[in-house]
Amino acid sequence: MNTSVSLSLRDVHLAFGRHQVLRGVDLDVASGGTACVIGPSGSGKSTLLRTVNRLLEPDRGDVLLDGRSVLRDDPDALRQRIGMVFQQFNLFPHMSVLRNLTLPLRRIRKLDEDEAVAQARAELDRVGLAAKADARPAHLSGGQQQRVAIARALAMQPQVMLFDEATSALDPELVKGVLALMAELSTQGMTMVVVTHEMGFARQVADTVAFMDAGVVLEAGDPAAVFESPQHPRLRRFLSQVL
Amino acid sequence: MDPLRTLWETFFDGESMREALPEMLTVGLPNTLILAVTAALLGSALGIVLAVAGISRTRWLRWPARVYTDIFRGLPAAATILLIGVGLAPLGMQVWGPNPYPLGILALSLIASAYLGEIFRSGIQSVEATQLEAARALGFSWREAMRRVIIPQGIRRILPAWVNQLIALIKDSSLVYFLGLLASQRELFRIGQDYAANTGNQSALLLAGLFYLALTVPLTHVVNWIDRRLRHGRPAAGLTDDPDDLDLALPGAAGGNQR
């Protein structure tokens, strides 16, 4: 795996038209650390995640990797350094599982076919799905599809991984496998930002938990502090409803 | 003579059909296929350009694509073929000499591209926006994401509509007879019509009609077959091209095993 980097968001603002979605977000993730972002729907969590790899460009504020602003980098080059996993998996349905991995390896990392296949198979093996290499995504369960999506992102050897409610679309019995894989990745020292409703995961895996509401981080800290002694009344109310 | 018998012989005179058959097979059929297939390919290439221009964020691409589509979809095929075939004939004369055939193909292609552009555009727009997002998140440029991820999915979905357009082209190719083709360039309809005009018997024209049906009816069934396959997906068998990798699979599997 590539060496991880630290990630910082500074005063990130973003509006869709007149609707202010992010209103000055700060977040710090140490190199190799895992930050979980929790909060009610519509609080701007997924939008925030998309400013990190600039699928959305912040109106104001800064995004830093290892202390260096990335807002002037080539977005395509930046996104090679940042893997992203989506709620709906977003595998490419018209190609095999293997090709989902080899296509970006060949076209973006410019590996030759043999290298790409070897790397893709290694990543599929790592998520326990080497046997599914030749299947179409539609023939896999949701949990398997999400693990393939994680493998596809990891194959690009990113320095940061973003997870956007990666288990929200899964049947309950499939959630565990995906969370276990994410926890394993965290243990191996990948810098991760995880938007999640899985409070148990946040408590056990995160180094930092950030609670977002209405476009700002209202409270952030280590999981024990956030879950055991929440300060902000909004966070207390949120936790009383989800726990 | 018995009027019913007269009627029968007007349309189903075996002698007239036999007479026309060799030329239909060796001249008419190849020409119809060349006209339709070439126009389908050229029309598709231009149609893709129109589709991508049509969804562009740049007004100066979107707008001309819109106008072009409106014009060539809105004009009768016969008018377009005449306008192009006759109007551009002086130009064609300088490029390839006195030959209306390429202009016929051009006119058919321009007509087809207007329809195909709309079909491709709807196909591309039917692909979920999340697919583009996922491709961009991996580091694909917009252009590469369209080319590798979005367009291939869009095309698959509109394959039935594409074959329908090919059917329309096979029929419309008969209209190039306006342009005064050489004997060796005549397509099915023109040959049928020539025999019918010479003999006053319509059987050769009916034979041409049977040729068209022999081409178009199977194609409509191809459309239905593609449609069914797209709906239900192809069978899982045949996807595995490398049985060896089953050995690699199970040992060392990380994460929770499902199923």
PDB file of C-alpha atoms in Angstrom, chain A residues 139, chain B residues 156-161 163-164 217-235:
ATOM      1  CA  HIS A 139     -24.923 -11.622 -10.224  1.00  0.00           C
TER       2      HIS A 139
ATOM      3  CA  ARG B 156     -26.696  -1.330 -25.132  1.00  0.00           C
ATOM      4  CA  ARG B 157     -29.986   0.064 -23.971  1.00  0.00           C
ATOM      5  CA  ILE B 158     -30.849   1.550 -27.356  1.00  0.00           C
ATOM      6  CA  LEU B 159     -29.809  -1.450 -29.461  1.00  0.00           C
ATOM      7  CA  PRO B 160     -33.455  -2.319 -30.243  1.00  0.00           C
ATOM      8  CA  ALA B 161     -34.119   1.270 -31.373  1.00  0.00           C
ATOM      9  CA  VAL B 163     -32.105  -1.994 -35.287  1.00  0.00           C
ATOM     10  CA  ASN B 164     -35.472  -0.302 -35.851  1.00  0.00           C
ATOM     11  CA  VAL B 217     -39.248  -9.105 -40.682  1.00  0.00           C
ATOM     12  CA  PRO B 218     -36.303 -11.123 -39.305  1.00  0.00           C
ATOM     13  CA  LEU B 219     -34.780  -7.860 -38.088  1.00  0.00           C
ATOM     14  CA  THR B 220     -37.910  -7.029 -36.099  1.00  0.00           C
ATOM     15  CA  HIS B 221     -37.512 -10.403 -34.454  1.00  0.00           C
ATOM     16  CA  VAL B 222     -33.874  -9.612 -33.755  1.00  0.00           C
ATOM     17  CA  VAL B 223     -35.107  -6.454 -32.018  1.00  0.00           C
ATOM     18  CA  ASN B 224     -37.482  -8.451 -29.871  1.00  0.00           C
ATOM     19  CA  TRP B 225     -34.764 -10.966 -29.048  1.00  0.00           C
ATOM     20  CA  ILE B 226     -32.291  -8.243 -28.029  1.00  0.00           C
ATOM     21  CA  ASP B 227     -35.017  -6.587 -26.012  1.00  0.00           C
ATOM     22  CA  ARG B 228     -35.766  -9.791 -24.131  1.00  0.00           C
ATOM     23  CA  ARG B 229     -32.098 -10.448 -23.504  1.00  0.00           C
ATOM     24  CA  LEU B 230     -31.510  -6.948 -22.190  1.00  0.00           C
ATOM     25  CA  ARG B 231     -34.508  -7.275 -19.922  1.00  0.00           C
ATOM     26  CA  HIS B 232     -33.587 -10.586 -18.417  1.00  0.00           C
ATOM     27  CA  GLY B 233     -29.826 -10.426 -18.757  1.00  0.00           C
ATOM     28  CA  ARG B 234     -27.755 -13.009 -20.480  1.00  0.00           C
ATOM     29  CA  PRO B 235     -27.423 -16.411 -18.866  1.00  0.00           C
TER      30      PRO B 235
END
